[in-house]
Amino acid sequence: MSLLTVGSVAFDALETPFGKTDKIIGGAATYITLSASYFTKGNNLVAVVGGDFPKEMIGLLEDHGVDTEGLEIVADGKTFFWSGRYHEDMNTRDTLETQLNVMEHFDPTIPESYQTTEYLMLGNTVPATQKLVIERMAKRPKLVMLDTMNLWMDIAMDDLKAVLKLVDVLTINDEEARQLSGEYSLRKAAKVIMAMGPQTLIIKKGEHGALLFQADRIFFAPALPLEEVFDPTGAGDSFAGGFIGYLASTDDISFDNMKRAIIYGSAMASFCVEKFGTERLINLTQEEIKERVQQFVNLSSFEIV
Amino acid sequence: MSLLTVGSVAFDALETPFGKTDKIIGGAATYITLSASYFTKGNNLVAVVGGDFPKEMIGLLEDHGVDTEGLEIVADGKTFFWSGRYHEDMNTRDTLETQLNVMEHFDPTIPESYQTTEYLMLGNTVPATQKLVIERMAKRPKLVMLDTMNLWMDIAMDDLKAVLKLVDVLTINDEEARQLSGEYSLRKAAKVIMAMGPQTLIIKKGEHGALLFQADRIFFAPALPLEEVFDPTGAGDSFAGGFIGYLASTDDISFDNMKRAIIYGSAMASFCVEKFGTERLINLTQEEIKERVQQFVNLSSFEIV
């Protein structure tokens, strides 16, 4: 089945304890579509960039099977830019600069050919924009997944709550789950959040794995302990892309298949952090993904006798 | 097979966001032997208490099959006392008071009948004392497991390194693994620590589960997401007791069996935190343990198709 991803395509400048980059390609939708491209064939993108966005990068997305008809190019505008510096522990970072540029007036247009896409991934952006996208689809997708962040809980909670009523799967991190629910226990937080709309909740815990909640069911997916985390940028989006890409490719949204999808998503995130930016995501092979998923199986399987 | 636990038997006074206790029974060896008692029959204890230690509690340990011949009672001494206050997040705590009392001159005597015990658990205490215990065994046990803490890395690192050369399994938390190894990545930390002596390393991550390392193998055991953590005191020791108790009862120290043992240990820890102190650990049934372990299976099992 086809997938539509809506979100940012951007320039990032990163500093980690391992070095720093000039402006490189980033943005939630970039990581999501690249990651999903290893699973699903119909991979549609709605985003906006400025005239400064390199044609080669659009070509690279297309080489990965991403349909860029929905990628709006504002010729006299500048692409969204974010720069940040990671701390020694790689789990926390400071934003050094944010230039919204063309994202400030992003008014997503869904091309005709995308209107009946079955799987919809709303990358982290303004909640009101995410809601507009759902309303602009000719047909309600089979599955709508949304990523968000603490910023929107601080400045646009009402809009966020309005869009949450319309989605099937929400993905946030543990601190955000606590903020959104007002509960410290993640199990209690999950109940509160699922009552806000999403039937399925994924709580991402970075190096500590991820939790999948749906009604009374819980699944805990481990993260692969890595020798080195080189650059965590995009890990959450690579995870989301692998998750929904796998669901779309199998067209099975049962809880058991979501468990598998989380493992594939976790595998994609584990690749992402091995190099700067999207570098590791653009040259993966199916064989590497298969081997990585087998590492997750080895990591977490046991038998009670 | 029989198990010998050496460590503290103590009084604790606890404050958590849910309330506070008067002096209640605590100590690493108390939690370890109680937890292990659900698995192994030969459950020997070497520890020291003062004349103020209640006879009923010794009776309670004996009711759980703990052999207390090795429990030294210093009639005119006072029992080790610790009091602490947990923060809102339940992951951090402040020590309010520590009175070493009879623990200050703890000189462990191993009774004749314990001398050939096959499984030895060294609860967290002075590293030099832990080393003495190993040296005083008539026969080197089949498996020696050691728990320690950051305090000994701060004030007795040489003694700690000396005893680490003699043990098979080390259990510490993630921050302690980083301190001991000087490596941030737990995977790198594990290599450094295993080169110090222990062939097997368990890194406890509290609510984030536990990692088991042995040579190139890694196993990740989840923690059960709980609605409420009532009192985390003794969780690590209940975990250790369940782990080594299960190994002793099955007398199988293969990696696959250690994976099972970690799940049993995690189940015991999940019971421990449900009530104050040892309260939950003293009245468990085999049926409850079986059900809890099944919850871990449900939580972490998936199938790649």
mmCIF file with all atom_site columns, C-alpha atoms in Angstrom, chain B residues 43 51 112 164 215 234:
data_model
loop_
_atom_site.group_PDB
_atom_site.id
_atom_site.type_symbol
_atom_site.label_atom_id
_atom_site.label_alt_id
_atom_site.label_comp_id
_atom_site.label_asym_id
_atom_site.label_entity_id
_atom_site.label_seq_id
_atom_site.pdbx_PDB_ins_code
_atom_site.Cartn_x
_atom_site.Cartn_y
_atom_site.Cartn_z
_atom_site.occupancy
_atom_site.B_iso_or_equiv
_atom_site.pdbx_formal_charge
_atom_site.auth_seq_id
_atom_site.auth_comp_id
_atom_site.auth_asym_id
_atom_site.auth_atom_id
_atom_site.pdbx_PDB_model_num
ATOM 1 C CA . ASN B 1 43  ? 19.637 -21.065 51.168 1.00 0.00 ? 43  ASN B CA 1
ATOM 2 C CA . GLY B 1 51  ? 21.096 -7.757  69.945 1.00 0.00 ? 51  GLY B CA 1
ATOM 3 C CA . GLU B 1 112 ? 31.459 -25.746 58.269 1.00 0.00 ? 112 GLU B CA 1
ATOM 4 C CA . LEU B 1 164 ? 36.563 -8.526  40.622 1.00 0.00 ? 164 LEU B CA 1
ATOM 5 C CA . ALA B 1 215 ? 31.838 -12.534 25.602 1.00 0.00 ? 215 ALA B CA 1
ATOM 6 C CA . GLY B 1 234 ? 15.636 -3.753  47.559 1.00 0.00 ? 234 GLY B CA 1
#
